[in-house]
JSON list of C-alpha atoms in Angstrom, two decimals:
[
{"chain": "A", "resi": 21, "resn": "MET", "atom": "CA", "xyz": [127.61, 68.23, 76.45]},
{"chain": "A", "resi": 22, "resn": "LYS", "atom": "CA", "xyz": [124.52, 69.25, 74.50]},
{"chain": "A", "resi": 23, "resn": "GLU", "atom": "CA", "xyz": [121.44, 69.34, 76.66]},
{"chain": "A", "resi": 24, "resn": "GLU", "atom": "CA", "xyz": [119.11, 67.70, 74.12]},
{"chain": "A", "resi": 25, "resn": "ASP", "atom": "CA", "xyz": [121.43, 64.66, 73.95]},
{"chain": "A", "resi": 26, "resn": "GLN", "atom": "CA", "xyz": [121.34, 64.01, 77.71]},
{"chain": "A", "resi": 27, "resn": "ASN", "atom": "CA", "xyz": [119.27, 61.28, 79.30]},
{"chain": "A", "resi": 28, "resn": "ILE", "atom": "CA", "xyz": [118.07, 61.35, 82.91]},
{"chain": "A", "resi": 29, "resn": "PHE", "atom": "CA", "xyz": [121.26, 59.73, 84.23]},
{"chain": "A", "resi": 30, "resn": "GLU", "atom": "CA", "xyz": [123.52, 62.27, 82.53]},
{"chain": "A", "resi": 31, "resn": "LYS", "atom": "CA", "xyz": [121.37, 65.16, 83.70]},
{"chain": "A", "resi": 32, "resn": "SER", "atom": "CA", "xyz": [121.40, 63.89, 87.28]},
{"chain": "A", "resi": 33, "resn": "THR", "atom": "CA", "xyz": [125.19, 63.50, 87.28]},
{"chain": "A", "resi": 34, "resn": "GLU", "atom": "CA", "xyz": [125.53, 67.05, 85.91]},
{"chain": "A", "resi": 35, "resn": "VAL", "atom": "CA", "xyz": [123.32, 68.35, 88.72]},
{"chain": "A", "resi": 36, "resn": "ILE", "atom": "CA", "xyz": [125.35, 66.44, 91.34]},
{"chain": "A", "resi": 37, "resn": "GLY", "atom": "CA", "xyz": [128.55, 67.84, 89.83]},
{"chain": "A", "resi": 38, "resn": "GLY", "atom": "CA", "xyz": [127.06, 71.33, 89.93]},
{"chain": "A", "resi": 39, "resn": "PHE", "atom": "CA", "xyz": [126.18, 70.85, 93.59]},
{"chain": "A", "resi": 40, "resn": "GLN", "atom": "CA", "xyz": [129.77, 69.78, 94.35]},
{"chain": "A", "resi": 41, "resn": "ILE", "atom": "CA", "xyz": [131.08, 72.87, 92.60]},
{"chain": "A", "resi": 42, "resn": "PHE", "atom": "CA", "xyz": [128.62, 75.04, 94.55]},
{"chain": "A", "resi": 43, "resn": "LEU", "atom": "CA", "xyz": [129.70, 73.54, 97.87]},
{"chain": "A", "resi": 44, "resn": "SER", "atom": "CA", "xyz": [133.34, 74.60, 97.59]},
{"chain": "A", "resi": 45, "resn": "PRO", "atom": "CA", "xyz": [132.94, 78.41, 97.85]},
{"chain": "A", "resi": 46, "resn": "PHE", "atom": "CA", "xyz": [129.91, 78.03, 100.10]},
{"chain": "A", "resi": 47, "resn": "LEU", "atom": "CA", "xyz": [131.76, 75.92, 102.69]},
{"chain": "A", "resi": 48, "resn": "ILE", "atom": "CA", "xyz": [134.77, 78.21, 102.62]},
{"chain": "A", "resi": 49, "resn": "ALA", "atom": "CA", "xyz": [132.47, 81.18, 103.27]},
{"chain": "A", "resi": 50, "resn": "VAL", "atom": "CA", "xyz": [130.72, 79.34, 106.11]},
{"chain": "A", "resi": 51, "resn": "ILE", "atom": "CA", "xyz": [134.04, 78.48, 107.76]},
{"chain": "A", "resi": 52, "resn": "ILE", "atom": "CA", "xyz": [135.26, 82.08, 107.50]},
{"chain": "A", "resi": 53, "resn": "ALA", "atom": "CA", "xyz": [131.91, 83.36, 108.80]},
{"chain": "A", "resi": 54, "resn": "ALA", "atom": "CA", "xyz": [131.99, 80.93, 111.72]},
{"chain": "A", "resi": 55, "resn": "ILE", "atom": "CA", "xyz": [135.51, 81.99, 112.66]},
{"chain": "A", "resi": 56, "resn": "ILE", "atom": "CA", "xyz": [134.52, 85.65, 112.55]},
{"chain": "A", "resi": 57, "resn": "TYR", "atom": "CA", "xyz": [131.35, 85.17, 114.56]},
{"chain": "A", "resi": 58, "resn": "PHE", "atom": "CA", "xyz": [132.53, 82.70, 117.20]},
{"chain": "A", "resi": 59, "resn": "THR", "atom": "CA", "xyz": [135.70, 84.64, 118.07]},
{"chain": "A", "resi": 60, "resn": "ASN", "atom": "CA", "xyz": [133.53, 87.54, 119.26]},
{"chain": "A", "resi": 61, "resn": "PRO", "atom": "CA", "xyz": [129.81, 86.73, 119.19]},
{"chain": "A", "resi": 62, "resn": "ASN", "atom": "CA", "xyz": [127.76, 89.92, 118.95]},
{"chain": "A", "resi": 63, "resn": "THR", "atom": "CA", "xyz": [125.33, 91.54, 116.55]},
{"chain": "A", "resi": 64, "resn": "ILE", "atom": "CA", "xyz": [127.97, 93.15, 114.33]},
{"chain": "A", "resi": 65, "resn": "THR", "atom": "CA", "xyz": [129.93, 89.93, 113.80]},
{"chain": "A", "resi": 66, "resn": "LEU", "atom": "CA", "xyz": [126.65, 88.07, 113.19]},
{"chain": "A", "resi": 67, "resn": "ILE", "atom": "CA", "xyz": [125.75, 90.51, 110.43]},
{"chain": "A", "resi": 68, "resn": "ILE", "atom": "CA", "xyz": [129.24, 90.20, 108.92]},
{"chain": "A", "resi": 69, "resn": "ALA", "atom": "CA", "xyz": [129.02, 86.41, 109.08]},
{"chain": "A", "resi": 70, "resn": "VAL", "atom": "CA", "xyz": [125.61, 86.39, 107.39]},
{"chain": "A", "resi": 71, "resn": "VAL", "atom": "CA", "xyz": [126.88, 88.70, 104.63]},
{"chain": "A", "resi": 72, "resn": "ILE", "atom": "CA", "xyz": [129.92, 86.48, 104.04]},
{"chain": "A", "resi": 73, "resn": "THR", "atom": "CA", "xyz": [127.69, 83.39, 103.90]},
{"chain": "A", "resi": 74, "resn": "ILE", "atom": "CA", "xyz": [125.35, 85.07, 101.40]},
{"chain": "A", "resi": 75, "resn": "LEU", "atom": "CA", "xyz": [128.35, 86.06, 99.26]},
{"chain": "A", "resi": 76, "resn": "GLY", "atom": "CA", "xyz": [129.51, 82.43, 99.36]},
{"chain": "A", "resi": 77, "resn": "ILE", "atom": "CA", "xyz": [126.08, 81.27, 98.21]},
{"chain": "A", "resi": 78, "resn": "ILE", "atom": "CA", "xyz": [126.01, 83.80, 95.36]},
{"chain": "A", "resi": 79, "resn": "LEU", "atom": "CA", "xyz": [129.55, 82.97, 94.27]},
{"chain": "A", "resi": 80, "resn": "GLY", "atom": "CA", "xyz": [128.85, 79.23, 94.45]},
{"chain": "A", "resi": 81, "resn": "ILE", "atom": "CA", "xyz": [125.69, 79.52, 92.36]},
{"chain": "A", "resi": 82, "resn": "LYS", "atom": "CA", "xyz": [127.40, 81.71, 89.74]},
{"chain": "A", "resi": 83, "resn": "LEU", "atom": "CA", "xyz": [130.39, 79.38, 89.47]},
{"chain": "A", "resi": 84, "resn": "ALA", "atom": "CA", "xyz": [128.27, 76.23, 89.29]},
{"chain": "A", "resi": 85, "resn": "SER", "atom": "CA", "xyz": [125.90, 77.66, 86.69]},
{"chain": "A", "resi": 86, "resn": "LYS", "atom": "CA", "xyz": [128.79, 78.97, 84.57]},
{"chain": "A", "resi": 87, "resn": "ILE", "atom": "CA", "xyz": [130.46, 75.57, 84.52]},
{"chain": "A", "resi": 88, "resn": "TYR", "atom": "CA", "xyz": [127.10, 73.77, 84.04]},
{"chain": "A", "resi": 89, "resn": "LYS", "atom": "CA", "xyz": [126.41, 75.86, 80.93]},
{"chain": "A", "resi": 90, "resn": "SER", "atom": "CA", "xyz": [129.91, 75.32, 79.52]},
{"chain": "A", "resi": 91, "resn": "LYS", "atom": "CA", "xyz": [130.57, 72.99, 76.62]},
{"chain": "A", "resi": 92, "resn": "GLU", "atom": "CA", "xyz": [132.11, 70.22, 78.72]},
{"chain": "A", "resi": 93, "resn": "GLY", "atom": "CA", "xyz": [129.79, 70.37, 81.73]},
{"chain": "A", "resi": 94, "resn": "THR", "atom": "CA", "xyz": [130.24, 69.89, 85.44]},
{"chain": "A", "resi": 95, "resn": "ILE", "atom": "CA", "xyz": [131.31, 66.25, 85.51]},
{"chain": "A", "resi": 96, "resn": "HIS", "atom": "CA", "xyz": [134.17, 66.94, 83.12]},
{"chain": "A", "resi": 97, "resn": "PHE", "atom": "CA", "xyz": [135.23, 69.88, 85.30]},
{"chain": "A", "resi": 98, "resn": "VAL", "atom": "CA", "xyz": [135.07, 67.89, 88.55]},
{"chain": "A", "resi": 99, "resn": "SER", "atom": "CA", "xyz": [136.87, 64.88, 87.10]},
{"chain": "A", "resi": 100, "resn": "ARG", "atom": "CA", "xyz": [139.54, 67.07, 85.53]},
{"chain": "A", "resi": 101, "resn": "THR", "atom": "CA", "xyz": [140.29, 68.83, 88.80]},
{"chain": "A", "resi": 102, "resn": "ALA", "atom": "CA", "xyz": [140.24, 65.53, 90.72]},
{"chain": "A", "resi": 103, "resn": "ALA", "atom": "CA", "xyz": [142.69, 63.89, 88.29]},
{"chain": "A", "resi": 104, "resn": "THR", "atom": "CA", "xyz": [146.34, 63.72, 89.29]},
{"chain": "A", "resi": 105, "resn": "PRO", "atom": "CA", "xyz": [148.48, 63.32, 86.15]},
{"chain": "A", "resi": 106, "resn": "GLU", "atom": "CA", "xyz": [151.66, 64.10, 88.09]},
{"chain": "A", "resi": 107, "resn": "ILE", "atom": "CA", "xyz": [151.07, 61.22, 90.50]},
{"chain": "A", "resi": 108, "resn": "ASP", "atom": "CA", "xyz": [150.10, 58.92, 87.62]},
{"chain": "A", "resi": 109, "resn": "GLU", "atom": "CA", "xyz": [153.39, 59.70, 85.87]},
{"chain": "A", "resi": 110, "resn": "LEU", "atom": "CA", "xyz": [155.32, 59.09, 89.09]},
{"chain": "A", "resi": 111, "resn": "ASN", "atom": "CA", "xyz": [153.60, 55.72, 89.56]},
{"chain": "A", "resi": 112, "resn": "LYS", "atom": "CA", "xyz": [154.46, 54.72, 85.99]},
{"chain": "A", "resi": 113, "resn": "LYS", "atom": "CA", "xyz": [158.13, 55.56, 86.60]},
{"chain": "A", "resi": 114, "resn": "GLU", "atom": "CA", "xyz": [158.17, 53.57, 89.85]},
{"chain": "A", "resi": 115, "resn": "LYS", "atom": "CA", "xyz": [156.65, 50.52, 88.15]},
{"chain": "A", "resi": 116, "resn": "LYS", "atom": "CA", "xyz": [159.33, 50.63, 85.43]},
{"chain": "A", "resi": 117, "resn": "HIS", "atom": "CA", "xyz": [162.12, 50.60, 88.04]},
{"chain": "A", "resi": 118, "resn": "ASP", "atom": "CA", "xyz": [160.50, 48.00, 90.32]},
{"chain": "A", "resi": 119, "resn": "PRO", "atom": "CA", "xyz": [162.66, 44.82, 90.17]},
{"chain": "A", "resi": 120, "resn": "ARG", "atom": "CA", "xyz": [159.78, 42.52, 91.20]}
]
């Protein structure tokens, strides 16, 4: 979506979508870092956990900004990945065969 065409609502939804995209790699990195650190808490594993978390932040920011700058935008990306066309098709088939 072109940026000059966006109103405040569209911009805010794009930012929220970008934040959702950022959270995915960040949370995965935090979980991996927590597993590494809490299995053997010491200075070395703390450093490794911090590095993994920083990599998750960098990856999340890069991914979110790349999708934000794309032609479709973040909301299109999030809604496309959240859509389930396979399940929708299955539901349509079940409704056709339902004798009620």
